[in-house]
Amino acid sequence: MTFNRDKKILIVGLGLLGGSYAMALSRKDYRVRAITKSQATLDYALEKGMIEGGSATVSEEAVAWADVVIFGLYPHVFREWIQSYQHYFKPGTIITDVTGIKGDFVREIQGMLREDVEYIPAHPMCGKEVSGVENADDKIFIGANYLVTPTEKNTRQAIELCRDLGWILGCYRVVETDIDKHDEIIGFVSQLTHCIAITLMTCNEKEHLEKFTGDSFRDLTRIAKINDVMWSELFIENKAALLEQMKEFREQFEKLEEMIASENVSEMREMMQRSTARRKLFDK
């Protein structure tokens, strides 16, 4: 394993995911510090034993301490941070992230990054419909997929270190794929599902619907309690892939609509049977 306990880890952005990383790594006796904009957030993380120290401001001392830096920032903030502070990294630093889009975003970050610092992109497929370090939970990694998305700029050593990180966090599966395939698939399995949940919650505004719902509606719309700042940014960053997935969904939905309108029970049942068989593949 390349992610040894002598690695000093800095987390930039101590929100839900950043805090969950800190909790998971500290519990396994890694040295973890953080930089985040809120002193109250740092105080909470220190009190809970998530980190050994941290700072509410960016300084050379805080950044150069780390061997590995994990970014838990919105994409546009990540860009701005690299532009402003990458000169603080010590040579040989490995950086990674939790960002939900890759593609051109990764190319942009790697293109502006110093040659003696390596960015290996990653995306843990887990989270909650709440935010903030106070909701951090290292259990979110249990049963989760962890995606590593290297490019031709990455060394095998950094890739293996990033893969090791996924296992250390407790993820069920570590998957290596390229940045463009990542965005295509995430457009379907993550972003489209959030679009559907949002639409379900806003297409019928009759009063007191909550008094009539069962678990099926609650399960389908759990993720409609959404971080509008983050997800609107992710949707735009991955616009081309997401729009294509929305088009394919619309076409399939219209087929089902036609089956119902024409009372074509045989085709409807065949579609339901395919749905049932495929859904079983996703059970943990």
Short mmCIF file of C-alpha atoms in Angstrom, two decimals:
data_model
loop_
_atom_site.label_atom_id
_atom_site.label_comp_id
_atom_site.label_asym_id
_atom_site.label_seq_id
_atom_site.Cartn_x
_atom_site.Cartn_y
_atom_site.Cartn_z
CA MET A 1 0.00 0.00 0.00
CA THR A 2 1.39 3.41 -1.03
CA PHE A 3 -0.85 5.44 1.30
CA ASN A 4 1.24 4.87 4.41
CA ARG A 5 0.50 6.39 7.81
CA ASP A 6 3.52 8.65 7.49
CA LYS A 7 1.61 10.66 4.87
CA LYS A 8 0.47 14.01 6.24
CA ILE A 9 -2.98 14.85 4.91
CA LEU A 10 -4.50 18.29 4.43
CA ILE A 11 -8.19 18.67 3.67
CA VAL A 12 -9.21 21.92 1.99
CA GLY A 13 -12.91 22.56 2.50
CA LEU A 14 -14.33 20.94 5.60
CA GLY A 15 -17.95 20.36 4.64
CA LEU A 16 -19.93 17.13 4.62
CA LEU A 17 -17.49 15.16 2.47
CA GLY A 18 -14.34 16.87 3.69
CA GLY A 19 -15.41 16.24 7.26
CA SER A 20 -16.26 12.62 6.50
CA TYR A 21 -12.80 12.11 4.96
CA ALA A 22 -11.23 13.68 8.05
CA MET A 23 -13.24 11.49 10.39
CA ALA A 24 -12.44 8.28 8.49
CA LEU A 25 -8.72 9.01 8.18
CA SER A 26 -8.23 10.24 11.75
CA ARG A 27 -9.94 7.14 13.11
CA LYS A 28 -7.32 5.10 11.29
CA ASP A 29 -4.53 7.11 12.91
CA TYR A 30 -3.56 9.26 9.92
CA ARG A 31 -2.37 12.79 10.63
CA VAL A 32 -5.05 15.12 9.29
CA ARG A 33 -5.27 18.89 9.24
CA ALA A 34 -7.69 21.20 7.46
CA ILE A 35 -8.05 24.59 5.85
CA THR A 36 -11.59 25.91 5.74
CA LYS A 37 -13.04 29.40 5.77
CA SER A 38 -15.01 29.10 9.01
CA GLN A 39 -13.30 29.11 12.41
CA ALA A 40 -16.46 27.62 13.90
CA THR A 41 -16.14 24.67 11.52
CA LEU A 42 -12.51 24.15 12.55
CA ASP A 43 -13.43 24.34 16.23
CA TYR A 44 -16.14 21.72 15.75
CA ALA A 45 -13.79 19.37 13.87
CA LEU A 46 -11.10 19.79 16.53
CA GLU A 47 -13.58 19.15 19.33
CA LYS A 48 -14.80 15.96 17.63
CA GLY A 49 -11.27 14.71 16.97
CA MET A 50 -11.63 14.83 13.18
CA ILE A 51 -8.40 16.80 12.74
CA GLU A 52 -5.25 17.53 14.75
CA GLY A 53 -5.13 21.16 13.65
CA GLY A 54 -6.15 23.62 11.00
CA SER A 55 -6.50 27.16 9.79
CA ALA A 56 -9.25 29.48 8.60
CA THR A 57 -6.77 31.21 6.29
CA VAL A 58 -4.45 29.89 3.59
CA SER A 59 -0.76 30.15 4.37
CA GLU A 60 2.46 28.58 3.12
CA GLU A 61 3.02 26.94 6.48
CA ALA A 62 -0.40 25.27 6.46
CA VAL A 63 -0.17 24.06 2.84
CA ALA A 64 3.50 23.02 2.69
CA TRP A 65 3.01 20.80 5.77
CA ALA A 66 1.06 18.26 3.69
CA ASP A 67 2.16 15.35 1.51
CA VAL A 68 -1.38 14.77 0.23
CA VAL A 69 -4.06 17.46 -0.19
CA ILE A 70 -7.74 16.51 -0.60
CA PHE A 71 -9.99 19.22 -2.01
CA GLY A 72 -13.64 19.30 -0.92
CA LEU A 73 -14.54 22.51 -2.78
CA TYR A 74 -17.09 23.55 -5.40
CA PRO A 75 -15.50 23.39 -8.88
CA HIS A 76 -15.19 27.16 -9.35
CA VAL A 77 -13.66 27.58 -5.88
CA PHE A 78 -11.20 24.75 -6.57
CA ARG A 79 -10.06 26.54 -9.75
CA GLU A 80 -9.64 29.84 -7.93
CA TRP A 81 -7.73 28.16 -5.07
CA ILE A 82 -5.22 26.52 -7.43
CA GLN A 83 -4.71 29.78 -9.30
CA SER A 84 -4.12 31.71 -6.07
CA TYR A 85 -2.25 29.33 -3.79
CA GLN A 86 -0.56 26.52 -5.69
CA HIS A 87 2.83 28.16 -5.10
CA TYR A 88 2.51 27.07 -1.46
CA PHE A 89 2.63 23.33 -2.29
CA LYS A 90 5.93 21.68 -1.53
CA PRO A 91 7.48 19.80 -4.48
CA GLY A 92 6.11 16.27 -4.86
CA THR A 93 2.72 17.01 -3.31
CA ILE A 94 -0.16 14.82 -4.52
CA ILE A 95 -3.57 16.46 -4.69
CA THR A 96 -6.94 14.80 -5.20
CA ASP A 97 -10.59 15.81 -4.86
CA VAL A 98 -14.22 14.79 -4.42
CA THR A 99 -15.54 16.78 -7.38
CA GLY A 100 -18.62 15.40 -9.16
CA ILE A 101 -17.49 16.44 -12.65
CA LYS A 102 -14.22 15.66 -14.42
CA GLY A 103 -13.68 16.07 -18.19
CA ASP A 104 -12.63 19.57 -19.16
CA PHE A 105 -12.49 20.57 -15.49
CA VAL A 106 -9.67 18.09 -14.85
CA ARG A 107 -7.86 19.14 -18.03
CA GLU A 108 -8.05 22.76 -16.89
CA ILE A 109 -6.68 22.07 -13.40
CA GLN A 110 -3.91 19.80 -14.65
CA GLY A 111 -3.06 22.37 -17.33
CA MET A 112 -2.51 25.17 -14.85
CA LEU A 113 -0.80 23.08 -12.15
CA ARG A 114 2.93 23.19 -11.45
CA GLU A 115 4.91 20.33 -12.96
CA ASP A 116 6.23 19.20 -9.57
CA VAL A 117 2.70 18.74 -8.14
CA GLU A 118 0.36 15.96 -9.35
CA TYR A 119 -3.45 16.07 -9.42
CA ILE A 120 -5.12 12.64 -9.48
CA PRO A 121 -8.90 13.13 -9.73
CA ALA A 122 -11.35 11.05 -7.68
CA HIS A 123 -15.06 10.96 -6.91
CA PRO A 124 -16.58 9.07 -3.95
CA MET A 125 -20.13 8.08 -4.87
CA CYS A 126 -21.70 8.86 -1.53
CA GLY A 127 -23.21 11.72 0.40
CA LYS A 128 -26.31 12.93 2.18
CA GLU A 129 -29.13 15.34 1.46
CA VAL A 130 -27.65 17.65 4.12
CA SER A 131 -24.44 19.66 4.24
CA GLY A 132 -21.87 20.93 6.72
CA VAL A 133 -19.19 19.35 8.87
CA GLU A 134 -21.70 18.73 11.66
CA ASN A 135 -23.31 16.14 9.37
CA ALA A 136 -20.02 14.41 8.54
CA ASP A 137 -20.15 10.63 8.89
CA ASP A 138 -17.43 8.16 7.94
CA LYS A 139 -20.11 5.47 7.54
CA ILE A 140 -21.17 7.01 4.22
CA PHE A 141 -18.19 5.28 2.58
CA ILE A 142 -19.34 1.81 3.63
CA GLY A 143 -20.84 0.12 0.57
CA ALA A 144 -19.94 3.07 -1.66
CA ASN A 145 -18.22 3.11 -5.03
CA TYR A 146 -15.04 5.18 -5.28
CA LEU A 147 -14.09 6.41 -8.75
CA VAL A 148 -10.50 7.18 -9.76
CA THR A 149 -10.19 9.03 -13.07
CA PRO A 150 -6.56 9.34 -14.19
CA THR A 151 -5.31 11.03 -17.34
CA GLU A 152 -2.11 10.66 -19.33
CA LYS A 153 -0.55 13.22 -16.96
CA ASN A 154 -0.79 10.86 -13.97
CA THR A 155 1.91 8.52 -12.71
CA ARG A 156 1.12 4.96 -11.69
CA GLN A 157 2.32 5.77 -8.17
CA ALA A 158 -0.24 8.57 -7.75
CA ILE A 159 -3.00 6.40 -9.21
CA GLU A 160 -2.23 3.60 -6.76
CA LEU A 161 -2.09 6.07 -3.86
CA CYS A 162 -5.53 7.38 -4.83
CA ARG A 163 -6.92 3.86 -5.18
CA ASP A 164 -5.52 3.01 -1.74
CA LEU A 165 -7.31 6.05 -0.32
CA GLY A 166 -10.65 4.64 -1.49
CA TRP A 167 -9.99 1.36 0.32
CA ILE A 168 -8.76 3.15 3.46
CA LEU A 169 -11.98 5.17 3.59
CA GLY A 170 -13.90 1.89 3.64
CA CYS A 171 -15.43 1.96 0.17
CA TYR A 172 -16.92 -1.26 -1.19
CA ARG A 173 -15.53 -0.91 -4.70
CA VAL A 174 -12.75 1.16 -6.30
CA VAL A 175 -13.27 1.75 -10.03
CA GLU A 176 -10.76 3.28 -12.43
CA THR A 177 -12.14 5.03 -15.51
CA ASP A 178 -11.32 7.96 -17.78
CA ILE A 179 -12.59 11.47 -17.22
CA ASP A 180 -14.98 11.64 -20.18
CA LYS A 181 -16.60 8.27 -19.48
CA HIS A 182 -16.99 9.39 -15.87
CA ASP A 183 -18.99 12.45 -16.92
CA GLU A 184 -21.18 10.49 -19.31
CA ILE A 185 -22.09 7.88 -16.68
CA ILE A 186 -22.41 10.36 -13.81
CA GLY A 187 -24.75 12.38 -16.02
CA PHE A 188 -27.06 9.36 -15.88
CA VAL A 189 -26.63 7.68 -12.48
CA SER A 190 -26.30 10.87 -10.42
CA GLN A 191 -27.22 14.11 -12.15
CA LEU A 192 -30.26 12.82 -14.06
CA THR A 193 -31.62 11.21 -10.90
CA HIS A 194 -31.39 14.55 -9.11
CA CYS A 195 -33.17 16.22 -12.04
CA ILE A 196 -35.98 13.66 -11.81
CA ALA A 197 -36.32 14.14 -8.06
CA ILE A 198 -36.46 17.94 -8.44
CA THR A 199 -39.09 17.63 -11.18
CA LEU A 200 -41.23 15.25 -9.13
CA MET A 201 -41.25 17.67 -6.22
CA THR A 202 -42.21 20.66 -8.36
CA CYS A 203 -44.60 19.25 -11.00
CA ASN A 204 -47.56 18.93 -8.62
CA GLU A 205 -48.00 21.57 -5.94
CA LYS A 206 -51.34 20.48 -4.53
CA GLU A 207 -51.55 21.01 -0.78
CA HIS A 208 -51.19 18.25 1.81
CA LEU A 209 -49.62 15.68 -0.54
CA GLU A 210 -47.38 14.65 2.37
CA LYS A 211 -50.47 13.16 4.04
CA PHE A 212 -50.97 10.75 1.15
CA THR A 213 -47.44 9.58 0.33
CA GLY A 214 -45.84 6.23 1.07
CA ASP A 215 -42.25 5.05 1.09
CA SER A 216 -42.03 4.86 -2.70
CA PHE A 217 -42.47 8.62 -3.11
CA ARG A 218 -40.18 9.40 -0.18
CA ASP A 219 -37.48 7.07 -1.57
CA LEU A 220 -37.69 8.59 -5.04
CA THR A 221 -37.52 12.17 -3.81
CA ARG A 222 -35.02 11.93 -0.92
CA ILE A 223 -32.38 13.72 -2.99
CA ALA A 224 -34.78 16.53 -3.90
CA LYS A 225 -33.61 18.17 -0.65
CA ILE A 226 -30.74 19.57 -2.64
CA ASN A 227 -27.80 21.94 -2.31
CA ASP A 228 -28.91 24.33 -5.05
CA VAL A 229 -25.55 26.15 -5.25
CA MET A 230 -23.49 23.01 -5.79
CA TRP A 231 -25.85 21.04 -8.01
CA SER A 232 -26.70 23.91 -10.36
CA GLU A 233 -22.97 24.34 -10.90
CA LEU A 234 -22.47 20.60 -11.53
CA PHE A 235 -25.37 20.54 -14.01
CA ILE A 236 -23.87 23.40 -16.03
CA GLU A 237 -20.32 21.99 -15.88
CA ASN A 238 -21.59 18.70 -17.33
CA LYS A 239 -24.29 20.20 -19.52
CA ALA A 240 -23.66 18.24 -22.73
CA ALA A 241 -23.67 14.81 -21.08
CA LEU A 242 -26.62 15.63 -18.82
CA LEU A 243 -28.78 16.98 -21.67
CA GLU A 244 -28.12 13.79 -23.66
CA GLN A 245 -29.21 11.66 -20.68
CA MET A 246 -32.33 13.79 -20.21
CA LYS A 247 -33.19 13.28 -23.89
CA GLU A 248 -32.84 9.50 -23.59
CA PHE A 249 -34.94 9.47 -20.42
CA ARG A 250 -37.64 11.56 -22.08
CA GLU A 251 -37.79 9.16 -25.04
CA GLN A 252 -38.16 6.13 -22.76
CA PHE A 253 -40.78 7.89 -20.63
CA GLU A 254 -42.76 8.72 -23.76
CA LYS A 255 -42.68 5.05 -24.79
CA LEU A 256 -44.20 4.10 -21.45
CA GLU A 257 -46.76 6.87 -21.82
CA GLU A 258 -47.79 5.48 -25.22
CA MET A 259 -48.06 1.93 -23.80
CA ILE A 260 -50.45 3.19 -21.11
CA ALA A 261 -52.47 5.29 -23.55
CA SER A 262 -52.88 2.36 -25.98
CA GLU A 263 -53.34 -0.18 -23.13
CA ASN A 264 -50.45 -2.22 -24.48
CA VAL A 265 -50.11 -4.42 -21.42
CA SER A 266 -47.72 -6.96 -22.94
CA GLU A 267 -45.05 -4.36 -23.82
CA MET A 268 -45.60 -2.58 -20.51
CA ARG A 269 -45.02 -5.80 -18.58
CA GLU A 270 -41.94 -6.61 -20.65
CA MET A 271 -40.52 -3.18 -19.79
CA MET A 272 -41.29 -3.73 -16.12
CA GLN A 273 -39.61 -7.15 -16.19
CA ARG A 274 -36.44 -5.65 -17.72
CA SER A 275 -36.55 -2.92 -15.08
CA THR A 276 -36.84 -5.45 -12.26
CA ALA A 277 -34.01 -7.62 -13.57
CA ARG A 278 -31.66 -4.69 -14.02
CA ARG A 279 -32.48 -3.13 -10.65
CA LYS A 280 -31.30 -6.29 -8.90
CA LEU A 281 -27.78 -5.59 -10.18
CA PHE A 282 -27.67 -2.44 -8.05
CA ASP A 283 -28.52 -4.07 -4.71
CA LYS A 284 -25.60 -3.81 -2.27
#
